[in-house]
Coordinates of C-alpha atoms and ligand atoms in Angstrom, one line a residue:
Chain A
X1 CA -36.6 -13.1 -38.2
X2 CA -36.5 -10.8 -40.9
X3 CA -34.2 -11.2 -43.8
X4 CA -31.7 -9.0 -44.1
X5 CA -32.2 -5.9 -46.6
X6 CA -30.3 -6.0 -49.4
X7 CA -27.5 -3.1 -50.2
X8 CA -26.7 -2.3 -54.1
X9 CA -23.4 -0.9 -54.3
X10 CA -22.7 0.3 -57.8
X11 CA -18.9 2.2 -58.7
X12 CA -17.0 1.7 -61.6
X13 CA -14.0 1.0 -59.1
X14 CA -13.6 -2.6 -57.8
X15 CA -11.6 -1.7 -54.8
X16 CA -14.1 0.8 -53.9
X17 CA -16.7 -1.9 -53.8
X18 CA -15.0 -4.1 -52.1
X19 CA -14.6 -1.9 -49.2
X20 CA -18.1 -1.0 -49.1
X21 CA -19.0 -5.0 -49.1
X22 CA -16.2 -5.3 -46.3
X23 CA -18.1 -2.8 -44.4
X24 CA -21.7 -3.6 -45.4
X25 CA -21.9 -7.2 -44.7
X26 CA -20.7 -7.0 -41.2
X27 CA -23.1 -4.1 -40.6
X28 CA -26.4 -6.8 -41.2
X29 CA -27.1 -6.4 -45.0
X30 CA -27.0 -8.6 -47.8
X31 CA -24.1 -6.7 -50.4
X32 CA -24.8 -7.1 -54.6
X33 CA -22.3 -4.9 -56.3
X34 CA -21.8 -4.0 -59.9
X35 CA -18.9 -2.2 -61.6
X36 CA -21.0 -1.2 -64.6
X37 CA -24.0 1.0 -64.0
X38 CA -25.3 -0.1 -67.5
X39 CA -25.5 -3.4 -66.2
X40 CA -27.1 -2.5 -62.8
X41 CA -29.9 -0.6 -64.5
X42 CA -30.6 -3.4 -67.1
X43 CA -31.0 -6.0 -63.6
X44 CA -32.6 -3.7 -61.6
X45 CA -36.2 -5.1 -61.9
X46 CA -34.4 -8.5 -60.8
X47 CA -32.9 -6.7 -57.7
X48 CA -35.0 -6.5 -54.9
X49 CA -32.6 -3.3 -53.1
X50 CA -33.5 -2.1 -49.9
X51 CA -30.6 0.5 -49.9
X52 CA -28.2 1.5 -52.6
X53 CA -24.6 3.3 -52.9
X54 CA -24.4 4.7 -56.4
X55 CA -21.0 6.4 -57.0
X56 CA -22.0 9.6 -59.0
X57 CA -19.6 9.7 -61.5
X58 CA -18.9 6.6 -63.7
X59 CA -17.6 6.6 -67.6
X60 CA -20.6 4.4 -69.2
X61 CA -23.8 6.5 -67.2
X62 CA -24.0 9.0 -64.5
X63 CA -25.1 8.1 -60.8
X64 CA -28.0 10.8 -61.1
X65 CA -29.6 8.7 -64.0
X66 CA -29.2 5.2 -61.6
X67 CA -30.6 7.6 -59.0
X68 CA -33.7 8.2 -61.1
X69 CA -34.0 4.5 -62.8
X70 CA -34.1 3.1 -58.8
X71 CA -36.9 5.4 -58.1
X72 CA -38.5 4.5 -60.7
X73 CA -38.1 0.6 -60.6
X74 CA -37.9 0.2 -57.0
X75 CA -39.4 3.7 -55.2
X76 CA -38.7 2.6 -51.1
X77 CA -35.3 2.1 -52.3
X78 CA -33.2 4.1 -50.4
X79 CA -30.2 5.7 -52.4
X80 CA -27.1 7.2 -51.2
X81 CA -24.5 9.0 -54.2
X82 CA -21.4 9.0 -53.3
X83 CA -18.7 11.1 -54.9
X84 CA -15.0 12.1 -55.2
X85 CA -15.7 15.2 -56.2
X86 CA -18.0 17.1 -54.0
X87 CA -19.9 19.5 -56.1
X88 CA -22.6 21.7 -55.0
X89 CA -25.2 21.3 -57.7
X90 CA -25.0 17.6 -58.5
X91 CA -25.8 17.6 -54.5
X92 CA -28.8 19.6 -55.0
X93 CA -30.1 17.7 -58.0
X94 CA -29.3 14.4 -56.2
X95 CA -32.0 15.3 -53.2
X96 CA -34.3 17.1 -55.4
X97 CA -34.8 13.4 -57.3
X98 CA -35.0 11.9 -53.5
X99 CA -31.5 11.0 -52.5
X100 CA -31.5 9.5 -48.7
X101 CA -27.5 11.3 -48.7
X102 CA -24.8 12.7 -50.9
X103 CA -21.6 11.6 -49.0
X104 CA -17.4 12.6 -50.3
X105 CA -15.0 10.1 -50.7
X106 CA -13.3 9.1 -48.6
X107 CA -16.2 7.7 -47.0
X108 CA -16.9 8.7 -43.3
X109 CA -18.0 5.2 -42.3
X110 CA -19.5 7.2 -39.1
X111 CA -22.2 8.7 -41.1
X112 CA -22.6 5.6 -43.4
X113 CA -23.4 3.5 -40.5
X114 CA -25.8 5.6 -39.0
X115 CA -27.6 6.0 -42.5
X116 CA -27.7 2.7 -43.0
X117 CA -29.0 1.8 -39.5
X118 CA -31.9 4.8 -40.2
X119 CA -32.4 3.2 -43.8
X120 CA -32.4 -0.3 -41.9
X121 CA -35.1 0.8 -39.1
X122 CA -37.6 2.2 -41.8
X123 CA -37.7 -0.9 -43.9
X124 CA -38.5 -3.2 -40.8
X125 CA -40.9 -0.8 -39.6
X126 CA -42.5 -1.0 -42.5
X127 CA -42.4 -4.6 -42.6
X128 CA -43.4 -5.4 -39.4
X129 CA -46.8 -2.5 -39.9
X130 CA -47.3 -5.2 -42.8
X131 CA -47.5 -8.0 -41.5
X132 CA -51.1 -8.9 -40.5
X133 CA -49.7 -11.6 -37.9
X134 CA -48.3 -8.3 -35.4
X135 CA -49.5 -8.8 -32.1
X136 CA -49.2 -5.8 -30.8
X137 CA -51.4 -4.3 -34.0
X138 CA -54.0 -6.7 -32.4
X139 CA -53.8 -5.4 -29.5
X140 CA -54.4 -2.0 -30.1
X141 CA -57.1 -2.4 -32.9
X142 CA -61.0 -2.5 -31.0
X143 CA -62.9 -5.1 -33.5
X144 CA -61.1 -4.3 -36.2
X145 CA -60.7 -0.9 -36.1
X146 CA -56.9 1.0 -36.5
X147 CA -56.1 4.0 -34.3
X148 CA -52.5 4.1 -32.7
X149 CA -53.0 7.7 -32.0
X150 CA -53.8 8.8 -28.2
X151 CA -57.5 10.4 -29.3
X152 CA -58.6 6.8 -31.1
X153 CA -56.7 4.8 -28.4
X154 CA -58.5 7.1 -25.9
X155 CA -61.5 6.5 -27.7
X156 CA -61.2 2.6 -27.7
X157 CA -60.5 2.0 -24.4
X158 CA -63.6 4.4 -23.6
X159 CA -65.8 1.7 -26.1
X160 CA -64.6 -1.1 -24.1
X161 CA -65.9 0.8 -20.4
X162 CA -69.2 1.4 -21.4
X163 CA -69.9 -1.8 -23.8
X164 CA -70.9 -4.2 -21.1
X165 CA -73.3 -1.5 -19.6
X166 CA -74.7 1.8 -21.8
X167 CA -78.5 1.1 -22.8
X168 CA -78.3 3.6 -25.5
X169 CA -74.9 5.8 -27.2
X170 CA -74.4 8.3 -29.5
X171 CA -71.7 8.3 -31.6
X172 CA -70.9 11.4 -33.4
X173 CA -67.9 12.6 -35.9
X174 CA -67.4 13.8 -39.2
X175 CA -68.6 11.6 -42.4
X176 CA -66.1 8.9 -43.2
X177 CA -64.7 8.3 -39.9
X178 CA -66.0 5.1 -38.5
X179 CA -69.0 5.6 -36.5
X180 CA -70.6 2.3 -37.9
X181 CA -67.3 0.9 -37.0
X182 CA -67.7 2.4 -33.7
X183 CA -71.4 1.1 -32.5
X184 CA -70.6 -2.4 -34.1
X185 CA -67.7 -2.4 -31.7
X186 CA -70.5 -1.3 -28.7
X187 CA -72.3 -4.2 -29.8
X188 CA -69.4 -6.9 -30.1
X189 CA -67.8 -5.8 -26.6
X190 CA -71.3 -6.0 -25.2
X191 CA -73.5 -8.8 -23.6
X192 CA -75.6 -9.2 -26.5
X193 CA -72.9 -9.8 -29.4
X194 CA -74.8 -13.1 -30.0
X195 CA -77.7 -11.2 -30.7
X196 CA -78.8 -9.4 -33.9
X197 CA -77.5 -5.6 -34.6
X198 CA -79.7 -4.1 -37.1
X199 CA -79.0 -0.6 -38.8
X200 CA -81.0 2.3 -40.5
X201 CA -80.0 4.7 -42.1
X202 CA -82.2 7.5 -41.1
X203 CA -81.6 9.8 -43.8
X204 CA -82.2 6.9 -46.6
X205 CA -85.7 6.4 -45.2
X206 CA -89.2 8.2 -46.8
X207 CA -90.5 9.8 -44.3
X208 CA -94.2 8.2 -44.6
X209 CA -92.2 4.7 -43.8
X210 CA -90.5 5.0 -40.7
X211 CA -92.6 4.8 -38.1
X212 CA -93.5 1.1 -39.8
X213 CA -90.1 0.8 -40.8
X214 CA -88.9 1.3 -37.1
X215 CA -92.1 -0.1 -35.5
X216 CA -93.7 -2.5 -37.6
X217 CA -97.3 -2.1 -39.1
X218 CA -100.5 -4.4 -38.8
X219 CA -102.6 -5.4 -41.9
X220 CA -104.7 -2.3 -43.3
X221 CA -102.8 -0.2 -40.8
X222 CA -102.7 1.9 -44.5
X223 CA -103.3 1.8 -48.2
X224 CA -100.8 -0.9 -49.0
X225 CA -99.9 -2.5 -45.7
X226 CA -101.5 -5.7 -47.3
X227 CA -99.2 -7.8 -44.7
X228 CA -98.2 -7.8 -41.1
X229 CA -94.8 -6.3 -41.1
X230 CA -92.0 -6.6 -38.1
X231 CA -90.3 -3.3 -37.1
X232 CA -86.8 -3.2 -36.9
X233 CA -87.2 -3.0 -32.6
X234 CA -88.8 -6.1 -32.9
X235 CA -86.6 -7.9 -34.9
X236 CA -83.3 -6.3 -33.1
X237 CA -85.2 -7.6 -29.4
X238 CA -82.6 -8.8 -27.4
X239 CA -79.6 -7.2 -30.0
X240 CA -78.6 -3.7 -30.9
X241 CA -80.4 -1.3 -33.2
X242 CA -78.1 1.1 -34.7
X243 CA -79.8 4.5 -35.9
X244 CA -77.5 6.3 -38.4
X245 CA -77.9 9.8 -39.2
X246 CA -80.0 10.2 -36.4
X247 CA -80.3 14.1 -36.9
X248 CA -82.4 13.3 -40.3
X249 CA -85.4 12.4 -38.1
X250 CA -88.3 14.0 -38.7
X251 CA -90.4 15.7 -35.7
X252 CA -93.2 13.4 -35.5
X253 CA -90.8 10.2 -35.5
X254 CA -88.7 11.5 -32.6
X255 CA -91.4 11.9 -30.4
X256 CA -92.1 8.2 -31.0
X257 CA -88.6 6.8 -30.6
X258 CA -88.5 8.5 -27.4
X259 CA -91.0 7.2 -26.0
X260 CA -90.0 3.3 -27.0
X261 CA -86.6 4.5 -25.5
X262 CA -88.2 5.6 -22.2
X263 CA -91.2 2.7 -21.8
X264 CA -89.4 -0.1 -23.8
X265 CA -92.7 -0.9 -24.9
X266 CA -93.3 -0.4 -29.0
X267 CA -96.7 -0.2 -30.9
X268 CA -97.3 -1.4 -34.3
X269 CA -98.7 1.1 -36.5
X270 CA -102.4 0.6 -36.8
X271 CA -102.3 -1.8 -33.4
X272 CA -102.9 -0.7 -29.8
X273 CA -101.1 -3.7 -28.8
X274 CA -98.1 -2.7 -26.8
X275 CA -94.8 -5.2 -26.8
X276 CA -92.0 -5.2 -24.6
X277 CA -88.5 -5.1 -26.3
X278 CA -85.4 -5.1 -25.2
X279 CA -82.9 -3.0 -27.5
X280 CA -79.8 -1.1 -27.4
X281 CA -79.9 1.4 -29.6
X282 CA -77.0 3.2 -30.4
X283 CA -77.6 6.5 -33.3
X284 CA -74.9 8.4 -35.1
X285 CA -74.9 11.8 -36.2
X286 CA -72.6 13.9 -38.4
X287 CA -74.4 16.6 -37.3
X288 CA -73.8 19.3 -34.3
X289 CA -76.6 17.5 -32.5
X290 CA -76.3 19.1 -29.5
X291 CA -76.8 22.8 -31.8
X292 CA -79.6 21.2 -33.8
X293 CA -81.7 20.7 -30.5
X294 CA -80.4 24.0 -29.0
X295 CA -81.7 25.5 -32.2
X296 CA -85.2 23.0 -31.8
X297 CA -84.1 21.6 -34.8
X298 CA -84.0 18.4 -32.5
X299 CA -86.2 17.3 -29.6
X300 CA -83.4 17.9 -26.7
X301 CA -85.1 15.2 -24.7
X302 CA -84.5 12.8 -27.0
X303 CA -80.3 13.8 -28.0
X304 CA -80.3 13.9 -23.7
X305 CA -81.7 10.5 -23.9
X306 CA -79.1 9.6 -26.8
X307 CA -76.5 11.7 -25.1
X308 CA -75.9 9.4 -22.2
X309 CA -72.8 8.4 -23.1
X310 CA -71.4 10.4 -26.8
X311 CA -68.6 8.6 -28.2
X312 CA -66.7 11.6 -30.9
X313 CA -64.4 10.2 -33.5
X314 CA -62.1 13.0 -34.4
X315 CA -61.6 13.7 -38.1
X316 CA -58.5 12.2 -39.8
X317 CA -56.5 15.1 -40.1
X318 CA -56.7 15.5 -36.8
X319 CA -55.2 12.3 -36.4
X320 CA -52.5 12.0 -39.0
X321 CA -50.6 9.5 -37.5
X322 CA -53.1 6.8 -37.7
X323 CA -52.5 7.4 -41.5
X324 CA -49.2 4.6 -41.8
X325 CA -51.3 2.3 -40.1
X326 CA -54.5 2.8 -41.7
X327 CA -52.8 2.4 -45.3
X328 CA -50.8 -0.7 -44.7
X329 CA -53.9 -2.5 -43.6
X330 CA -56.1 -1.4 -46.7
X331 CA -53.2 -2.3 -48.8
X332 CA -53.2 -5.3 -47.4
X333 CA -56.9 -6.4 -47.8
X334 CA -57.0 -4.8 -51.4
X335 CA -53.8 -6.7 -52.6
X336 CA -55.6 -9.5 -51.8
X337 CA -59.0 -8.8 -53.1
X338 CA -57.5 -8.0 -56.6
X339 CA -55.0 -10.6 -56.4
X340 CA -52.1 -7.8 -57.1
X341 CA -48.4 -8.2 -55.2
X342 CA -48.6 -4.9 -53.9
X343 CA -46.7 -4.8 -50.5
X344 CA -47.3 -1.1 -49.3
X345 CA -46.4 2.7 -50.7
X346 CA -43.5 4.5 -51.4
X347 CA -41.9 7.0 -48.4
X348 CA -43.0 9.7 -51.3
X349 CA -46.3 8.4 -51.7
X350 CA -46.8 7.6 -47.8
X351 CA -46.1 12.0 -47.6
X352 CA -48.6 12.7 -49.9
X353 CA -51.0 10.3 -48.0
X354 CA -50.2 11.9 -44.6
X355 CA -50.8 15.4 -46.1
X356 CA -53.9 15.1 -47.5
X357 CA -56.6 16.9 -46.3
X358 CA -59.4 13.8 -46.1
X359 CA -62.8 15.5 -46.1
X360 CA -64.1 12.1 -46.1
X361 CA -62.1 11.0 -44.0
X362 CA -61.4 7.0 -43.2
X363 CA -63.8 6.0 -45.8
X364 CA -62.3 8.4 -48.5
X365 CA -58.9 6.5 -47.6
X366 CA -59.7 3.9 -48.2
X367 CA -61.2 4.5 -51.7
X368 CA -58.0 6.0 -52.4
X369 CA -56.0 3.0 -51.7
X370 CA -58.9 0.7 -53.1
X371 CA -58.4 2.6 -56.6
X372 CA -54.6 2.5 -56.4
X373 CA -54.1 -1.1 -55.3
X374 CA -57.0 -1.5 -58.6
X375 CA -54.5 0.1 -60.8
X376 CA -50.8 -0.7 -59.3
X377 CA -48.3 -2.7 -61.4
X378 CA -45.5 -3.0 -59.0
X379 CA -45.1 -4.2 -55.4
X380 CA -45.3 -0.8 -54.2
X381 CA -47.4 1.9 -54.9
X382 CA -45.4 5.2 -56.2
X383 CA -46.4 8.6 -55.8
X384 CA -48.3 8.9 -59.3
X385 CA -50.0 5.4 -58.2
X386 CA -51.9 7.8 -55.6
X387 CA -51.7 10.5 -56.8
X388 CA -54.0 9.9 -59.8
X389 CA -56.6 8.5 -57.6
X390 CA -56.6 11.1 -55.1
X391 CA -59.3 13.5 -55.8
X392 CA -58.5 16.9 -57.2
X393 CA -56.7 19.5 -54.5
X394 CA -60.3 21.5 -53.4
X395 CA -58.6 24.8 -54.2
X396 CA -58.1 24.0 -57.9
X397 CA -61.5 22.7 -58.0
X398 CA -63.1 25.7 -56.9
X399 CA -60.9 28.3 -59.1
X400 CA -60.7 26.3 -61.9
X401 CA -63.5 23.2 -62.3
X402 CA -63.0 23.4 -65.6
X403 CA -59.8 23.3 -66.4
X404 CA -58.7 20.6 -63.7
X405 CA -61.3 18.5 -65.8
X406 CA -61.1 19.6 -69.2
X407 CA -62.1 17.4 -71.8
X408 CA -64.0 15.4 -69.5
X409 CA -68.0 14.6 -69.7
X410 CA -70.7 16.7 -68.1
X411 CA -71.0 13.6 -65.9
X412 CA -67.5 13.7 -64.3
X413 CA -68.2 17.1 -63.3
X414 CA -71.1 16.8 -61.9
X415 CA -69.4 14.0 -59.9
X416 CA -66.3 16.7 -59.3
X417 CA -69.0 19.7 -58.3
X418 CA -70.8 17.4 -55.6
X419 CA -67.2 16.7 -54.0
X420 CA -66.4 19.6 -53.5
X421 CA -69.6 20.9 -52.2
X422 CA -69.8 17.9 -49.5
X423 CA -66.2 18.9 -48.8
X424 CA -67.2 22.6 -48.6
X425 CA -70.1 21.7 -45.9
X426 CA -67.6 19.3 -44.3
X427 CA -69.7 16.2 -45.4
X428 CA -72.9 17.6 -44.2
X429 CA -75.3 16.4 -46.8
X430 CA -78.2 18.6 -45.9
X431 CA -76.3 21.7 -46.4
X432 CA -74.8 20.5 -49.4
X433 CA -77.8 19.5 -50.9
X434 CA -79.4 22.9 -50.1
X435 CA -76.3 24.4 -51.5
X436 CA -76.7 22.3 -54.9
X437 CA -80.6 23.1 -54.8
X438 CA -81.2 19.7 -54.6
X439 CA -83.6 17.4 -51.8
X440 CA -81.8 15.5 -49.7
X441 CA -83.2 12.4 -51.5
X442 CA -81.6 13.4 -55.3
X443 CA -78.5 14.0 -53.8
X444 CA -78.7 10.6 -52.3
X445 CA -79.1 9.2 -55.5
X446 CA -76.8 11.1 -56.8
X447 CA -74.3 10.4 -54.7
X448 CA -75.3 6.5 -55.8
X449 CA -75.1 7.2 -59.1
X450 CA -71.7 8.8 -59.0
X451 CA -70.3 5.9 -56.5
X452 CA -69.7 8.7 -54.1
X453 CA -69.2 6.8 -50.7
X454 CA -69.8 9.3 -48.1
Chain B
X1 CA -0.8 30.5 -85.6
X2 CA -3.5 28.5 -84.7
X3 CA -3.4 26.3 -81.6
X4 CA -2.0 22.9 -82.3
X5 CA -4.8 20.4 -81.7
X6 CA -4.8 18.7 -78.6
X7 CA -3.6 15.1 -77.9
X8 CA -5.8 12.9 -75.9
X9 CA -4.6 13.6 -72.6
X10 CA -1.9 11.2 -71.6
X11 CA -1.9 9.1 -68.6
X12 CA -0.2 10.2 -65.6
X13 CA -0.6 14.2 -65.9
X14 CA -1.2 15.7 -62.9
X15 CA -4.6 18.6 -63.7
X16 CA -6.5 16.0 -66.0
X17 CA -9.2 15.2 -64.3
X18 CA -10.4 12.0 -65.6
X19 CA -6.3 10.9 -64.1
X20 CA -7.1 12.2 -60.9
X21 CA -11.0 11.8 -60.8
X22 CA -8.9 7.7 -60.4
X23 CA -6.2 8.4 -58.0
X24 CA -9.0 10.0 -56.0
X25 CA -10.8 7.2 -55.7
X26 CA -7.8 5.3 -55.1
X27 CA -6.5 6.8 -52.4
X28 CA -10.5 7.0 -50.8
X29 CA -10.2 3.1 -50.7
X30 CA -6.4 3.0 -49.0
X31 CA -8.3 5.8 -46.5
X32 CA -11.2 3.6 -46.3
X33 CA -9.4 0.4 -45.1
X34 CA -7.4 1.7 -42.8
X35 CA -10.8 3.2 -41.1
X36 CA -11.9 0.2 -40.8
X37 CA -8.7 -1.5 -39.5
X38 CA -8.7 1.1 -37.3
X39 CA -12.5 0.3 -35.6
X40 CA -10.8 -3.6 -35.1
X41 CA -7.3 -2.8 -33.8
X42 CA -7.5 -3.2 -30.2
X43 CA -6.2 0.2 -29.0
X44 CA -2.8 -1.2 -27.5
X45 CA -2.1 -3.0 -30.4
X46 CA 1.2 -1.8 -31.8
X47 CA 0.5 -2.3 -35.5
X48 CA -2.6 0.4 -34.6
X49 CA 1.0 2.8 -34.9
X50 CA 1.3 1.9 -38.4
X51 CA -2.3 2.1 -39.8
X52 CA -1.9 5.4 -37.9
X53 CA 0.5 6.4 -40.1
X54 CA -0.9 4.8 -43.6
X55 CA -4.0 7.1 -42.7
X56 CA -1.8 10.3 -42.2
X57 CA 0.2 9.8 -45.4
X58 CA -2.7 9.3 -47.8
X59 CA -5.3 11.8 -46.2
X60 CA -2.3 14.4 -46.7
X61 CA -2.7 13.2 -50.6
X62 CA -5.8 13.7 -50.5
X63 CA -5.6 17.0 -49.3
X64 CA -2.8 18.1 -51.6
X65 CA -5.0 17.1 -54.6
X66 CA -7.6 18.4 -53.3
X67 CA -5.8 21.9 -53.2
X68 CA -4.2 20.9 -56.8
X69 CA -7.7 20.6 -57.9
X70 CA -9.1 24.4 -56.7
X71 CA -5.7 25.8 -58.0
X72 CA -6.3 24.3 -61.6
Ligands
LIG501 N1 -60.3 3.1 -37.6 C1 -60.6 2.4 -38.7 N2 -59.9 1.3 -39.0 C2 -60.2 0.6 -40.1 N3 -61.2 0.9 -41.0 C3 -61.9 2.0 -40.7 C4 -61.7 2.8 -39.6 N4 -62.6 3.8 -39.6 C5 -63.3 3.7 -40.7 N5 -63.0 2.6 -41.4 C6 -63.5 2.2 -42.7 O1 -64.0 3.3 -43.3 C7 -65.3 3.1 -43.9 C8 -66.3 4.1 -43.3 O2 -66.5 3.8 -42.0 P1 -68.0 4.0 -41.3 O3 -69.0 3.5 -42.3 O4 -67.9 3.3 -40.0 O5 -68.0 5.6 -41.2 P2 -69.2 6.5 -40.7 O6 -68.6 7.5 -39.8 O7 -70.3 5.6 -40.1 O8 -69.7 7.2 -42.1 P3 -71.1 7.9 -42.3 O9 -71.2 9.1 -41.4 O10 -70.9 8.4 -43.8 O11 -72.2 6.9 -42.2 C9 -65.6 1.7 -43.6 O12 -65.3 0.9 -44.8 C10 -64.8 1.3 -42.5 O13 -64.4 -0.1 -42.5

């Protein structure tokens, strides 16, 4: 079970408290009530409250300044002002600093039960999306992998079809999403999970080394191949190969992974010697593949060959919901990593979260939240926790680069024009590059050098 | 002649607010409990009658200080 969330009733009339811990306590919570609000604030870092029942107007401080010390000390606190005097504008002040309610005295205990019960819901939602031991979280994760909305669960049940069988997949989706999460799930769910899964990423590769990269080489195959050398099919025989960025080919290369995709047989470079092998390969694109071969920017025999079964993960803001789920998992494994109590975000901070627009999608998440939990004091991250670490809104950045970064370093806006150029191109880092007028190689080191995870 | 100055207000005038800002409250808690009693008396209980009452009486104090309130 659960323990019981904690009400804070605070009113500078006994009786009135009494009646609100006669009413409370039955209802399921655990009632701490204070006549003084000067005393309240000074123990409110000692009080854990899940809900509290601030009465607005009290002779040592005003229920709007408790409202804004419990945000600020405990932000999922849920507060409710309540008030003899219903007046319009302390109302509106009271829900512009995040009141759940502003109820009159007398009390309706109708409406007070049912916020409660609301306020009561949320928190055990949240604490059940915490804790790691959920069973039903299991069961809807694929190897690790969160996605409670239709698309992903759509998605994961079509990953664990085709696992036992497809001899090749493509997996396609915006940077940031999970692909890599996606073919390691292929190979885990697969007949060969005791088996090796290698990955390249073809876009990280110069092009004079792939073919021995991919293939392997024999000694003097070239100037400086002083040593026999194992391609990556050779090494993954029997296991998966996993071929990211796929669409960063070149020509000549293509022609030769086809054909080890269609004989099964690979060459070493500089050897006639033909060897069976026995991969899976599964490649990734963030790329419009099926355009790029259209356009014969890609051999269409080869994306037909890929194409056998294509596996898209949607972009995150297509999938908002997953969003909750996603972030109490990464708080969860960054709380731990940096040793911090961090137990999840504010309702305030969980809206920002949800609203963002995540070029980088899952990956830029994650960052996010690795940043904030880096940074957080309390057990629960606030709004300002995320949203200094969230990167500038894209439409300030592009009016204004200079003045959303003033007095920074020539460095940090470098760092702050690539971002917003890979957001601009939608994480395509050959148009961006092309669009910075640098090779796909610099900006790859850029985007090193910067700790841009794309 | 200037205006004499003003005592503090004392207790038990009707129009200070800070007196009936209290009696307010006070009559909210009477109200309160006898909700409450009112969700545990079985409905054929005969002392339900009485609570009945308690609630009409105060809520009609409520009301006419409510009114003394906009008047002032
Ligand atoms: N559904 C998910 N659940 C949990 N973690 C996820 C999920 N999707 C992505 N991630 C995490 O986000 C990060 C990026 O994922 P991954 O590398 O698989 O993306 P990608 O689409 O292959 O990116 P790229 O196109 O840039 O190679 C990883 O740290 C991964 O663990």
């Amino acid at each position: 079970m659960l323990r019981k969330p904690l009400l804070l009733a605070i009113d500078d009339e006994p009786g009135m408290l009494a009646l609100i811990q006669r009413f409370a306590g039955p209802a399921g919570f655990d009632v701490v009530t204070n006549g003084s609000a000067k005393d309240a604030m000074a123990r409110l870092a000692e009080l854990p409250a899940d809900v509290a029942l601030v009465d607005l107007r009290m002779p040592d401080i005003g229920g709007l300044d408790v409202l804004r010390a419990i945000r600020e000390t405990h932000p999922q606190c849920q507060v409710i002002l309540m008030t003899a005097h219903a007046a319009v504008d302390s109302a509106i002040e009271a829900v512009k600093l995040g009141a759940l309610d502003y109820l009159s005295k007398p009390l309706d205990f109708d409406r007070l039960k049912d916020l409660l019960s609301s306020a009561r819901e949320d928190i055990e939602r949240r604490a059940a999306l915490l804790s790691a031991e959920n069973e039903t979280a299991h069961r809807l994760e694929l190897c690790g992998l969160i996605g409670r909305s239709t698309v992903m669960q759509e998605l994961f049940g079509l990953v664990r079809r085709i696992a036992p069988h497809a001899r090749a997949a493509l997996v396609t989706g915006e940077t940031g999403t999970g692909k890599e999460g996606i073919a390691r799930a292929i190979h885990q769910l697969g007949p060969r999970r005791q088996r090796r899964f290698l990955t390249i990423n073809c876009s990280a590769v110069v092009e004079t080394l792939f073919e021995s990269e991919l293939f392997g080489h024999v000694r003097g195959a070239f100037t400086g191949a002083t040593e026999h050398k194992t391609g990556l099919f050779e090494a993954a025989d029997g296991g998966t190969l996993f071929l990211d960025e796929i669409g960063e080919l070149p020509a000549a290369v293509q022609a030769k992974l086809l054909r080890v995709l269609e004989s099964g047989e690979v060459q070493r470079v500089g050897s006639l010697q033909a060897k069976k092998v026995d991969v899976r390969v599964v490649a990734a694109t963030n790329r419009a593949l099926r355009e790029e071969a259209e356009a014969g920017r890609f051999r269409s025999d080869l994306y037909f060959r890929l194409n056998v079964v294509e596996l898209h993960v949607p972009p995150l803001r297509e999938r908002r919901e997953d969003i909750p789920y996603l972030v109490a998992a990464f708080v969860r494994e960054f709380a731990a990593k940096f040793q911090k109590p961090v137990e999840g975000v504010s309702l305030t901070a969980e809206r920002l979260l949800m609203m963002a627009d995540w070029p980088g999608n899952v990956r830029e998440l994650k960052n996010v939240l690795e940043r904030a939990c880096m940074l957080a004091e309390g057990r629960c991250l606030t709004e300002r926790d995320v949203e200094r670490c969230l990167p500038a809104a894209p439409a300030r950045a592009a009016s204004a680069p200079s003045a959303s970064s003033s007095g920074t370093d020539l460095r940090s806006l470098e760092r702050e024009h690539i971002l917003k150029v890979l957001h601009e191109e939608r994480g395509n880092k050959r148009a961006a590059a092309a669009k910075l007028g640098l090779s796909r190689r610099t900006l790859y080191r850029r985007l090193e050098r910067h700790d841009i995870t794309t | 002649m200037s205006e004499p100055p003003r005592d503090p207000a004392p207790c038990g005038r009707l129009g200070d607010t800070e007196f009936e800002h209290t009696l307010r409250n006070q009559i909210a808690i009477v109200i309160g409990y006898c909700d409450l009693l009112l969700q545990e008396i079985r409905q054929d209980d005969p002392l339900r009658r009485d609570v009945v009452e308690m609630h009409k009486a105060a809520s009609t104090a409520i009301a006419m200080l409510r009114d003394q309130g906009e008047s002032v």
